[in-house]
mmCIF file of C-alpha atoms (C1' of nucleotides) in Angstrom:
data_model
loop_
_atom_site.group_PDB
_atom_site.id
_atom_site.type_symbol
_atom_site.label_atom_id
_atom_site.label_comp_id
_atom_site.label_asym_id
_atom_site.label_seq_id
_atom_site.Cartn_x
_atom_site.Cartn_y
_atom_site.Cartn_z
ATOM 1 C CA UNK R 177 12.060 -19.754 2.553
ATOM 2 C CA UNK R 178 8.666 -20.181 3.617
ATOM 3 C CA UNK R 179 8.699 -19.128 6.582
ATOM 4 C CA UNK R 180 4.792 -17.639 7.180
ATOM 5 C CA UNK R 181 2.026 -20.004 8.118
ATOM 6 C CA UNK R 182 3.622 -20.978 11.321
ATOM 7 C CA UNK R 183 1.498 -18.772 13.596
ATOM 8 C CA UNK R 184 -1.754 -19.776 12.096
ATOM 9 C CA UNK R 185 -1.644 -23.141 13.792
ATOM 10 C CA UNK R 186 -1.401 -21.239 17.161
ATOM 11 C CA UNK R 187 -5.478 -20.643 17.619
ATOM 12 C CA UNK R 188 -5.672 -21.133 21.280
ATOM 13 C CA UNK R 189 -4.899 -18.356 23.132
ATOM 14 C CA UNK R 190 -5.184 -15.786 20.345
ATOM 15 C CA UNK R 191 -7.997 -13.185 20.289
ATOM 16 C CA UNK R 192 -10.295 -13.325 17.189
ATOM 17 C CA UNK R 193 -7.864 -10.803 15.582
ATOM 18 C CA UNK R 194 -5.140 -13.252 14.540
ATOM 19 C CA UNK R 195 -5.184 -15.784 12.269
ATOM 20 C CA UNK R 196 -6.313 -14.348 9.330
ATOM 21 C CA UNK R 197 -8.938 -11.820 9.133
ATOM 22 C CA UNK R 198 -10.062 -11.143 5.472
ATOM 23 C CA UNK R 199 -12.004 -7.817 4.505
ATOM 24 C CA UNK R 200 -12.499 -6.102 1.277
ATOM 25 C CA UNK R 201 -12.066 -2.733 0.871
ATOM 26 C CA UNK R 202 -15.500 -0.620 0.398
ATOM 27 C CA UNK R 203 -17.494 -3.773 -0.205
ATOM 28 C CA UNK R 204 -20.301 -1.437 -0.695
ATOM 29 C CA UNK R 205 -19.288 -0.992 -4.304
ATOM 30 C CA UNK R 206 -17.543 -4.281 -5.223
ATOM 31 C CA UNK R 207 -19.768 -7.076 -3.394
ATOM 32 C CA UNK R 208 -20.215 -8.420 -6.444
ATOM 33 C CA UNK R 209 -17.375 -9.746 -6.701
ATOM 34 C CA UNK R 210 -16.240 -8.742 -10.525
ATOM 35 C CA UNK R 211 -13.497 -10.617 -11.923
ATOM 36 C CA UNK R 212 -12.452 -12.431 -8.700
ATOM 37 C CA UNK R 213 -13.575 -15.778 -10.368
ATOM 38 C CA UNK R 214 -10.104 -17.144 -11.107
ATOM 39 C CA UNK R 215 -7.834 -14.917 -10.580
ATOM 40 C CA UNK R 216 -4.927 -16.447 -8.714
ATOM 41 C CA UNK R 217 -4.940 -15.760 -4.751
ATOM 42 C CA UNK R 218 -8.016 -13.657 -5.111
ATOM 43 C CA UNK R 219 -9.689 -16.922 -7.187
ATOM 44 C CA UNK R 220 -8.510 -19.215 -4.921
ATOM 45 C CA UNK R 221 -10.170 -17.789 -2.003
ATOM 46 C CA UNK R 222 -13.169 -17.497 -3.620
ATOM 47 C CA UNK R 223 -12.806 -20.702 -4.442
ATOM 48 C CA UNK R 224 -12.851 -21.544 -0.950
ATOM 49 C CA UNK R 225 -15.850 -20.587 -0.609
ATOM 50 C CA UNK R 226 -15.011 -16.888 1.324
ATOM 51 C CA UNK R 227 -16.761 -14.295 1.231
ATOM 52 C CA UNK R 228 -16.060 -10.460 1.339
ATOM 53 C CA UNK R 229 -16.466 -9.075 4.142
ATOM 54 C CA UNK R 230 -15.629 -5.952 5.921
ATOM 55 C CA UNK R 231 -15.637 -5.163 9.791
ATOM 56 C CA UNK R 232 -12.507 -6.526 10.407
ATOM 57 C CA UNK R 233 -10.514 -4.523 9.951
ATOM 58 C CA UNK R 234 -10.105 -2.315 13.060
ATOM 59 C CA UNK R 235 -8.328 0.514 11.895
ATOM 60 C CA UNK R 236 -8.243 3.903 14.722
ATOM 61 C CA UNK R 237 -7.245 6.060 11.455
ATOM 62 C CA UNK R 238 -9.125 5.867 8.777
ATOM 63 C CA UNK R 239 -6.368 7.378 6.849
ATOM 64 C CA UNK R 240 -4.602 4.234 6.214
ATOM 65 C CA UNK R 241 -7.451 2.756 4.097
ATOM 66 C CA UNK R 242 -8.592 4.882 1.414
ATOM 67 C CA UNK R 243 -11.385 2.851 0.743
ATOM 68 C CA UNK R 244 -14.119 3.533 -1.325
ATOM 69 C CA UNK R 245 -12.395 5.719 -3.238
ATOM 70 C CA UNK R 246 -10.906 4.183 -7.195
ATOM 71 C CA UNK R 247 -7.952 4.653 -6.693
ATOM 72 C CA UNK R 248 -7.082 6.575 -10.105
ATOM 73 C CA UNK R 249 -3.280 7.711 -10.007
ATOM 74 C CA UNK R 250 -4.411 9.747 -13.171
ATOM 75 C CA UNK R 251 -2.610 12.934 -12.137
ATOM 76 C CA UNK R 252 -4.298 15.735 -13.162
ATOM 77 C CA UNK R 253 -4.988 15.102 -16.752
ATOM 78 C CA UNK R 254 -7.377 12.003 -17.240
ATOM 79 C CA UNK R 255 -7.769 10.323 -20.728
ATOM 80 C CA UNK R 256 -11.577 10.760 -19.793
ATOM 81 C CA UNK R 257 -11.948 6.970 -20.576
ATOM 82 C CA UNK R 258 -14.778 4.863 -18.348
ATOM 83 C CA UNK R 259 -13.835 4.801 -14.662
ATOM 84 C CA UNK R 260 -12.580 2.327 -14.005
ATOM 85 C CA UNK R 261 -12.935 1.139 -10.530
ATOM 86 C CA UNK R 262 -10.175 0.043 -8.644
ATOM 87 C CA UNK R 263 -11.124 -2.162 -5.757
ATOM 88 C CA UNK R 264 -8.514 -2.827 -3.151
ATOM 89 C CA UNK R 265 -8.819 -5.710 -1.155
ATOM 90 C CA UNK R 266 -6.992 -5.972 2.353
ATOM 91 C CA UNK R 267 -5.647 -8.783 4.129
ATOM 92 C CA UNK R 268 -4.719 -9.261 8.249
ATOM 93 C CA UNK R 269 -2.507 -12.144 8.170
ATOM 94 C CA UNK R 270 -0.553 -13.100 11.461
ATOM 95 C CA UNK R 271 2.984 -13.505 10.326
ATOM 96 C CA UNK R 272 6.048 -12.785 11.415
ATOM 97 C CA UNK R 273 7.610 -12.002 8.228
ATOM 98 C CA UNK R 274 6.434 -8.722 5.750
ATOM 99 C CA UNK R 275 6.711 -11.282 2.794
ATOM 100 C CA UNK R 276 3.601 -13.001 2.091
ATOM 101 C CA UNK R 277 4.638 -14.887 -1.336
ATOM 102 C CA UNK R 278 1.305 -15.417 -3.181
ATOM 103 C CA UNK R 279 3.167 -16.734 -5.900
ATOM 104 C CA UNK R 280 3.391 -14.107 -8.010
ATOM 105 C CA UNK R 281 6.569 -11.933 -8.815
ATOM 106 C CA UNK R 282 6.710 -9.128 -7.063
ATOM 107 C CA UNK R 283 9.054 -6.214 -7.647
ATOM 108 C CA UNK R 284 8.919 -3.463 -4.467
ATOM 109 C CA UNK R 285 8.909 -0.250 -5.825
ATOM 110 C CA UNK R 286 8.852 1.972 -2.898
ATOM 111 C CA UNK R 287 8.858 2.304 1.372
ATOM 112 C CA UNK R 288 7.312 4.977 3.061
ATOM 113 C CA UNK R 289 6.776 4.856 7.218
ATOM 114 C CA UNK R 290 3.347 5.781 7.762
ATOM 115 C CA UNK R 291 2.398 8.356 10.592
ATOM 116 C CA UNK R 292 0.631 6.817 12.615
ATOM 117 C CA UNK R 293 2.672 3.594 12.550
ATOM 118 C CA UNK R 294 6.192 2.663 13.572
ATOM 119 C CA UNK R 295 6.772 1.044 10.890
ATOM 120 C CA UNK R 296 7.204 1.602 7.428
ATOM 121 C CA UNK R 297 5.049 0.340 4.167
ATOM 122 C CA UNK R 298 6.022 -1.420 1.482
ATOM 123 C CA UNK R 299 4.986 -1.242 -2.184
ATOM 124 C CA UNK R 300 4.978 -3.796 -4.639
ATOM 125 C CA UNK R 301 3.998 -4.200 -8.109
ATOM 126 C CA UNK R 302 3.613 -7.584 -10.062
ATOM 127 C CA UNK R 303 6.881 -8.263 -12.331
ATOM 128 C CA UNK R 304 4.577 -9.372 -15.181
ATOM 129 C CA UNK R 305 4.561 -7.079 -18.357
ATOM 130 C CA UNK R 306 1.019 -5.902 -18.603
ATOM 131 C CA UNK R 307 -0.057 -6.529 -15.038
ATOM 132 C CA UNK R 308 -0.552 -3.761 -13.009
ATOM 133 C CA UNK R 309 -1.257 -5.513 -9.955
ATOM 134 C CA UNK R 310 0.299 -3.597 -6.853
ATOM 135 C CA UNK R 311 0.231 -4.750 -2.885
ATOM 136 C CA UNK R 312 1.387 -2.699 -0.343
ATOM 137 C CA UNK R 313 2.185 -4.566 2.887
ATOM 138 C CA UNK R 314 2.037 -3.178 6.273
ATOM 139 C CA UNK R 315 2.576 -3.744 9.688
ATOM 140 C CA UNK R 316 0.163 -2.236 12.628
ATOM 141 C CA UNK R 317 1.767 -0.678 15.604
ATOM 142 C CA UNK R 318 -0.238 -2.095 17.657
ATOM 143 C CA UNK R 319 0.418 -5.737 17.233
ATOM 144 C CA UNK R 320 3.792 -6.366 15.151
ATOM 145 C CA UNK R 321 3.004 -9.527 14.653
ATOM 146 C CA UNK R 322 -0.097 -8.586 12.358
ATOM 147 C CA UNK R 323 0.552 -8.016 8.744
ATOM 148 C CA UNK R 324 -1.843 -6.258 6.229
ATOM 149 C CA UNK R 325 -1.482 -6.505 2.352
ATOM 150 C CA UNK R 326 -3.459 -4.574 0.668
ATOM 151 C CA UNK R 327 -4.036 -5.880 -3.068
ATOM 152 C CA UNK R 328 -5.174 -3.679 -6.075
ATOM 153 C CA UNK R 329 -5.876 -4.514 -8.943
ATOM 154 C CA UNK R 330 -6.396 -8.030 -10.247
ATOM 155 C CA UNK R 331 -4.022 -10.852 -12.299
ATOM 156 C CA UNK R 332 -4.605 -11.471 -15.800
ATOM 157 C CA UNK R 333 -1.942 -14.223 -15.937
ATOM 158 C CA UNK R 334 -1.132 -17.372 -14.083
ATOM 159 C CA UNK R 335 0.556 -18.100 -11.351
ATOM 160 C CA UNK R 336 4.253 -18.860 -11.532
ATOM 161 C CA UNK R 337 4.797 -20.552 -8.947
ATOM 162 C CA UNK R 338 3.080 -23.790 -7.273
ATOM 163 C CA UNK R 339 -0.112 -23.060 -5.551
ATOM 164 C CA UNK R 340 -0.428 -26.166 -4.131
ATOM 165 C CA UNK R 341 1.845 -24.488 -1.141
ATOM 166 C CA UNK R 342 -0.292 -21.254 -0.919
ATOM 167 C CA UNK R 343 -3.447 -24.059 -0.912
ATOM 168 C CA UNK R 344 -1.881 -25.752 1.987
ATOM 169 C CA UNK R 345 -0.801 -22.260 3.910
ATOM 170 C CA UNK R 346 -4.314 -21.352 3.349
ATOM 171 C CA UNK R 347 -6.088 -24.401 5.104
ATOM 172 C CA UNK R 348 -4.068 -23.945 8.313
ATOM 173 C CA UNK R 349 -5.606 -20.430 8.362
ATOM 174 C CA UNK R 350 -8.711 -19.780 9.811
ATOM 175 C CA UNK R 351 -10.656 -17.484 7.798
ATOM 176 C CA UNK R 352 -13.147 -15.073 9.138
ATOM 177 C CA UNK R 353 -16.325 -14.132 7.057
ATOM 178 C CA UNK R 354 -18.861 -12.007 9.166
ATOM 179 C "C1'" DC V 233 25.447 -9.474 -16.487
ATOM 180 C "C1'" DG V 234 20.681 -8.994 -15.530
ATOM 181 C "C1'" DA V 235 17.166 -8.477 -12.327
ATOM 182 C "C1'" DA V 236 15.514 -6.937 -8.020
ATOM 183 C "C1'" DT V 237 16.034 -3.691 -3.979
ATOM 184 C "C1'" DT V 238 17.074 0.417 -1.752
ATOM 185 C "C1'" DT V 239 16.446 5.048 -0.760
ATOM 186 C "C1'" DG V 240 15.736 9.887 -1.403
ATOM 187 C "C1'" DA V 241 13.381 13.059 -4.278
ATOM 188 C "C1'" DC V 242 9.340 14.368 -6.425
ATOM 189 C "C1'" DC V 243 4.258 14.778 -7.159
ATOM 190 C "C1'" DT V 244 -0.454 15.191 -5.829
ATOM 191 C "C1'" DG V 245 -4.546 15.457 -2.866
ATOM 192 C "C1'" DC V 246 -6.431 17.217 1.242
ATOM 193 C "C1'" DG V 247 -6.974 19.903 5.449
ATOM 194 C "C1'" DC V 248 -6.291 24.042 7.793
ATOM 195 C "C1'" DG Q 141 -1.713 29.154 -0.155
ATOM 196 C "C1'" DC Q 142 0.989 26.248 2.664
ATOM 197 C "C1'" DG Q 143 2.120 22.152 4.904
ATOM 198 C "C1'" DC Q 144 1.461 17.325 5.701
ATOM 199 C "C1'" DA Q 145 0.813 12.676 4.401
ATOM 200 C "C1'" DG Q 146 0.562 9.177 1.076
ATOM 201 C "C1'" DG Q 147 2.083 7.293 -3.297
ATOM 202 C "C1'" DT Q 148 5.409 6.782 -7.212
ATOM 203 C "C1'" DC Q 149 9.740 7.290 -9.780
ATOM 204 C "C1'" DA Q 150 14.289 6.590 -10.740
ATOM 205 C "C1'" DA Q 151 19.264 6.256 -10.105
ATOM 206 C "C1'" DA Q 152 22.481 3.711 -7.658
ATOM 207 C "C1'" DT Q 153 23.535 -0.476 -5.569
ATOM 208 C "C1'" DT Q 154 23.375 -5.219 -4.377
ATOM 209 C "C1'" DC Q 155 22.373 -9.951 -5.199
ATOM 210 C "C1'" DG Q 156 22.090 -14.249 -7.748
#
DNA sequence: CGAATTTGACCTGCGC
DNA sequence: GCGCAGGTCAAATTCG
């Protein structure tokens, strides 16, 4: 069921807010970039030649992007080991469906409904042992039709699915570097 | 039968 | 110190 791209073809009478609007999350500390060589949907849109950018993202509270912040869920009690920086990187995609299948496995973990937004998030976390990747998807209240996925953390595995699809979804996007 | 989802509870950080 | 909001866990349930 592949049901996203669709929407991305539609360019004409959509503001510069559809299609897909890429931004990283607190570029400020991760412009460089580390580790997104080759790392599966990150890779590939480096690949692509795209480049991090921020500003696009329009969001009226700033509570729903904890950027610039690592994102340490060490409660309380830290091993004191290095910091490790955890860079998040968000995605506006225009799709009508929540499930954006990079081609990894994803297993959702949780769904909370955010305050300022009618409707709920979703948490996922990748499948593979070892791979702490988690993406929370979201859906703005303002436009329903606008998904974000937020992805943390980064893939040390391959893909297990075909990316040839992904490739293809990806060309029929139009993606936004300012 | 195993894996993935669902859903409420629980935990933690932050603001007042 | 309390309450709110976001994030995670885990048991039960459903799906393939």
């Amino acid at each position: 069921m592949e049901n996203y791209s669709t929407y991305f073809s539609s360019s004409s009478s959509t503001p510069p807010t559809s299609s897909l609007t890429l931004s990283m999350a607190d570029s400020h500390a991760y412009n460089e970039l580390q580790g997104l060589k080759s790392n599966g949907f990150l890779g590939l849109m480096s690949q692509m030649g795209v480049v991090p950018a921020v500003s696009n993202i329009d969001v009226p509270q700033s509570r729903s992007f904890t950027v610039g912040s690592e994102t340490d869920v060490n409660s309380g009690k830290k091993k004191g080991e290095k910091k490790i920086r955890k860079p998040r990187y968000a995605f506006q995609t225009r799709s009508q469906v929540d499930i954006l299948d990079d081609g990894y496995r994803w297993r959702k973990y949780g769904q909370k409904a955010v305050k300022n937004n009618k409707f709920p998030r979703s948490y996922y976390r990748c499948t593979h042992q070892g791979c702490n990747v988690k993406k929370q998807v979201q859906r703005l209240t303002k436009d329903e039709a606008i998904v974000v996925t937020t992805y943390e953390g980064m893939h040390s595995h391959p893909i297990e699915k075909s990316t040839d699809n992904f490739e293809h979804i990806l060309s029929q996007m139009q993606i936004y570097t300012s």
